[in-house]
mmCIF file of C-alpha atoms in Angstrom:
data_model
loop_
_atom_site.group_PDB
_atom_site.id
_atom_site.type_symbol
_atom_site.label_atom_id
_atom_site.label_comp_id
_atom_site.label_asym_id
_atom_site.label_seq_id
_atom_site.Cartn_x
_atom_site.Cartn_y
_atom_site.Cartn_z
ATOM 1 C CA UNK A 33 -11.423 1.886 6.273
ATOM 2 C CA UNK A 34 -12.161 -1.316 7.813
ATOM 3 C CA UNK A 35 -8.955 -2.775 7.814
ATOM 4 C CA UNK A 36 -7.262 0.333 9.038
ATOM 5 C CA UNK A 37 -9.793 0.620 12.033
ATOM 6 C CA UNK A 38 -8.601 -3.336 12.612
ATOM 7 C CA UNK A 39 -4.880 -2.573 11.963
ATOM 8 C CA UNK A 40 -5.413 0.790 14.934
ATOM 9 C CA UNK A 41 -7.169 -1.875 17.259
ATOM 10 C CA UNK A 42 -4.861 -4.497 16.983
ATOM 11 C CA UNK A 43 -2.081 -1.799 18.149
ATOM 12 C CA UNK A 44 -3.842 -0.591 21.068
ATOM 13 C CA UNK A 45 -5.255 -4.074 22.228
ATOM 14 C CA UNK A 46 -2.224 -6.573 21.821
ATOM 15 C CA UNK A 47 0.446 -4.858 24.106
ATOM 16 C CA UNK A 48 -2.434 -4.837 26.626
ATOM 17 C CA UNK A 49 -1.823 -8.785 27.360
ATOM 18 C CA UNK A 50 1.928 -8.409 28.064
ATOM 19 C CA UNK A 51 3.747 -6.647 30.924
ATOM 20 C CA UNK A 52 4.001 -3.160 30.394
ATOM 21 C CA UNK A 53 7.583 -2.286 28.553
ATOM 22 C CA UNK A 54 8.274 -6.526 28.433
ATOM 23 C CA UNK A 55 10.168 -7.863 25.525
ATOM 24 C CA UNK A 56 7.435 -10.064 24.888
ATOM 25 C CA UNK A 57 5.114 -6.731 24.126
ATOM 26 C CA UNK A 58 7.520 -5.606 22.576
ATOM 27 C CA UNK A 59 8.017 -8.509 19.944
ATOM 28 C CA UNK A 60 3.865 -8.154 20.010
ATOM 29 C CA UNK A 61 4.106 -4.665 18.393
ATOM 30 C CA UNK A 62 7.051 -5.906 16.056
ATOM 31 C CA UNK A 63 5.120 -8.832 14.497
ATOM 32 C CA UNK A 64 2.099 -6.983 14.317
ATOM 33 C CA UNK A 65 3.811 -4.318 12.497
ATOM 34 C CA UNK A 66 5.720 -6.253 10.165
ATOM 35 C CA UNK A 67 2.508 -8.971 9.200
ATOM 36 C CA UNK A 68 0.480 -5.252 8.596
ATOM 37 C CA UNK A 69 3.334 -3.852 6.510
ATOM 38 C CA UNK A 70 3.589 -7.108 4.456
ATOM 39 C CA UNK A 71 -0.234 -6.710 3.529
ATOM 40 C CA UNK A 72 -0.161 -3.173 2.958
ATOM 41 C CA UNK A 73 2.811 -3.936 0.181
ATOM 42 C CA UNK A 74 0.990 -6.941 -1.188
ATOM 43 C CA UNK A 75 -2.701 -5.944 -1.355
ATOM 44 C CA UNK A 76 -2.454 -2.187 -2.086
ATOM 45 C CA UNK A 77 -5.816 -1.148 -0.586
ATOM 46 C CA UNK A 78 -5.689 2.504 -1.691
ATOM 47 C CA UNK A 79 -6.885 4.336 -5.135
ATOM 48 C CA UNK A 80 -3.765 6.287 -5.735
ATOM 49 C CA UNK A 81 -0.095 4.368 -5.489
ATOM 50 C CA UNK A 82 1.755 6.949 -3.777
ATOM 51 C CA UNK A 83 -0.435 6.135 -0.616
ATOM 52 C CA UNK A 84 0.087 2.237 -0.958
ATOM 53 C CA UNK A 85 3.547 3.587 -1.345
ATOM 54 C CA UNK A 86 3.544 5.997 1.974
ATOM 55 C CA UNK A 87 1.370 3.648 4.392
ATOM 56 C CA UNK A 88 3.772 0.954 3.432
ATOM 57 C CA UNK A 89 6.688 3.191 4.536
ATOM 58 C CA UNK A 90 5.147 4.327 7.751
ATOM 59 C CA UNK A 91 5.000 0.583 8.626
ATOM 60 C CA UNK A 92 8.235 0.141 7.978
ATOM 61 C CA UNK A 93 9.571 3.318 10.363
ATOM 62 C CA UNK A 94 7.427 1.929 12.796
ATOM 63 C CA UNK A 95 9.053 -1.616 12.081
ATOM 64 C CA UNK A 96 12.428 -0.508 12.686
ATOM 65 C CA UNK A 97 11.860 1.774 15.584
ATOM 66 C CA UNK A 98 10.290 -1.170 17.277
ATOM 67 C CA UNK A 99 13.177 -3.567 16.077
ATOM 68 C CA UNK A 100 15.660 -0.987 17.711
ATOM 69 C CA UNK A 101 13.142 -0.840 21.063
ATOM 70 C CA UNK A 102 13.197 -4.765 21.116
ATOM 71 C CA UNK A 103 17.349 -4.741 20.701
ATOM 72 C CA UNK A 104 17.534 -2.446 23.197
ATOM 73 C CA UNK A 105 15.269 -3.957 25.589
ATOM 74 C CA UNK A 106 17.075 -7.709 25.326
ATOM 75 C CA UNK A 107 20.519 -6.094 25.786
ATOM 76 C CA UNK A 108 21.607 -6.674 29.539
ATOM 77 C CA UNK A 109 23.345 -3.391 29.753
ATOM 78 C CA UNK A 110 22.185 -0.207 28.574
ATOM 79 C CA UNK A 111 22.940 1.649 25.854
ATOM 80 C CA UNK A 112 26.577 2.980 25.965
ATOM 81 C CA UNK A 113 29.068 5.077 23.802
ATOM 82 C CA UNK A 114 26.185 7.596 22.673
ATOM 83 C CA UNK A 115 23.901 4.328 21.427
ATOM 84 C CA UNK A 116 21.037 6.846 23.013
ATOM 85 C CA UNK A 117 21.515 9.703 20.682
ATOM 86 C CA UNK A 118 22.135 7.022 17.539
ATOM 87 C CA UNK A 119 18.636 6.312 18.344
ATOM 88 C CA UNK A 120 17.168 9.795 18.524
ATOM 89 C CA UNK A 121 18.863 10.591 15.534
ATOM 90 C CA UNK A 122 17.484 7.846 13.351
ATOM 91 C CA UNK A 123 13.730 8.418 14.711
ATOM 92 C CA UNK A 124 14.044 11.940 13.558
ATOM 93 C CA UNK A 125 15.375 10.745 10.443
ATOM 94 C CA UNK A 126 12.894 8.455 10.212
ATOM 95 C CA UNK A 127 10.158 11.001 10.639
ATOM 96 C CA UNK A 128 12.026 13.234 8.038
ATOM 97 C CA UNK A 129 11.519 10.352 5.419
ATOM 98 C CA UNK A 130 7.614 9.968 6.544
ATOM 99 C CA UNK A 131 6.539 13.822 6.254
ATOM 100 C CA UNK A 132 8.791 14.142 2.850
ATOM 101 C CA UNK A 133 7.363 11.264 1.604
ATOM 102 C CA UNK A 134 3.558 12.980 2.463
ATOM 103 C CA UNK A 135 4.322 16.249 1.146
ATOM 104 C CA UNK A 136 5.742 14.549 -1.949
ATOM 105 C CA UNK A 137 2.414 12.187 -2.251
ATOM 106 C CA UNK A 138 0.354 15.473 -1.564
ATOM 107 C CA UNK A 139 1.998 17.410 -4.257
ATOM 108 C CA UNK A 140 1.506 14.429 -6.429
ATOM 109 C CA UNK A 141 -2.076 14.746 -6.123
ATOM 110 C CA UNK A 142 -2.449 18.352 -5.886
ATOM 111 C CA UNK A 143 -0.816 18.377 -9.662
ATOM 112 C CA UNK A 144 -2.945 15.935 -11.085
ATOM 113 C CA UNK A 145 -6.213 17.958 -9.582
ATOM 114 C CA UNK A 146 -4.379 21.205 -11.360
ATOM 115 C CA UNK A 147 -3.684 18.937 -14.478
ATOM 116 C CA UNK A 148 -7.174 17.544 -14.784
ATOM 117 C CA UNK A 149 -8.645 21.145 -14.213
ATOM 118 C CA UNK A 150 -6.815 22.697 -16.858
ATOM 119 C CA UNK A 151 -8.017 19.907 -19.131
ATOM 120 C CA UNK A 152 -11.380 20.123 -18.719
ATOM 121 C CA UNK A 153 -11.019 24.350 -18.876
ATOM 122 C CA UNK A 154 -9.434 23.893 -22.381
ATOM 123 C CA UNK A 155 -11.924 20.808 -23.687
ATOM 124 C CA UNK A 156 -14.655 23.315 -22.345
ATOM 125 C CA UNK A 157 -13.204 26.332 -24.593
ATOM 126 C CA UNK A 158 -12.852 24.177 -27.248
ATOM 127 C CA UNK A 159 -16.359 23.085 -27.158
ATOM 128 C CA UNK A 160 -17.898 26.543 -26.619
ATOM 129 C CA UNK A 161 -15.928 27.346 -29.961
ATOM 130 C CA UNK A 162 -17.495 25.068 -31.390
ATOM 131 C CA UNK A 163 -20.872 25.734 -30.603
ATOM 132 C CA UNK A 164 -20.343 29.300 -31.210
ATOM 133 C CA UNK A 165 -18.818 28.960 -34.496
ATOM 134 C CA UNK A 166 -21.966 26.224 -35.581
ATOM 135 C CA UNK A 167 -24.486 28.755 -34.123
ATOM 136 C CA UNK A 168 -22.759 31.606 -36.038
ATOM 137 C CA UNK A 169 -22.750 29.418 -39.446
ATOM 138 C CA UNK A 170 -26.155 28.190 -38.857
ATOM 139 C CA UNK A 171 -27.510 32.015 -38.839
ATOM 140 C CA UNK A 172 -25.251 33.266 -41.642
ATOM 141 C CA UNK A 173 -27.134 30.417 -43.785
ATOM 142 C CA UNK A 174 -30.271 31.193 -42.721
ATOM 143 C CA UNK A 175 -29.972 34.445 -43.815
ATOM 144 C CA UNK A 176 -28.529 33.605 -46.844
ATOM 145 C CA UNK A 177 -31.918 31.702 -47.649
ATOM 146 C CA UNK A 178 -33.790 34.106 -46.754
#
């Protein structure tokens, strides 16, 4: 939690020294992104891997789309030949990967919960079999001693 709330402030505070839309904020928010991405994929700070797996992927969508900002920024002419569109098209795509990759990573966890449920349910049948067959033998013999 800590290092996300420094990873959000970092974000928000760094472009804040550089002139607004600059390269140099810019290349800011691309070496911010890409030091943050290479410690999400080498320390793994969450419990479950699929959500080392998806924070490491949002930095990298955020990576490129900031790479393709900084290219486009640098150029001395604009974009041309539809390079515009390219660049809708692969944030959309982008995005696409992201919210699979969630709903995947949600549906991950959702059928473990199920999984572990249905464990316990059956170990919890089993055991009340138990103790109702041991209760059921245990009064059959004390009648029979009787």
């Amino acid at each position: 939690e800590l290092f996300e709330a420094f990873r959000r402030v970092i974000h928000t505070v760094l472009p804040i020294f550089f002139e607004r839309g600059s390269v140099s904020q810019l290349m800011s928010g691309v070496l911010a992104t890409a030091a943050f991405m290479a410690i999400y994929a080498s320390t793994k700070p969450f419990a479950r891997p699929e959500n080392d797996v998806l924070a490491t992927l949002a930095q990298g969508v955020l990576f490129l789309i900031l790479t393709y900002s900084l290219a486009a920024e640098a150029a001395d002419s604009p974009f041309s030949d539809g390079g515009g569109k390219n660049f809708g098209i692969l944030c959309v795509v982008l995005n696409v990967v992201i919210l699979a990759s969630a709903i995947y990573a949600a549906y991950l966890t959702i059928s473990e919960v199920w999984s572990d449920g249905r464990n316990v349910v059956i170990e919890l049948r089993a055991k009340g079999r138990r103790a109702w067959a041991e209760h059921k033998f245990s009064s059959s013999s004390d009648v029979d001693t009787a």
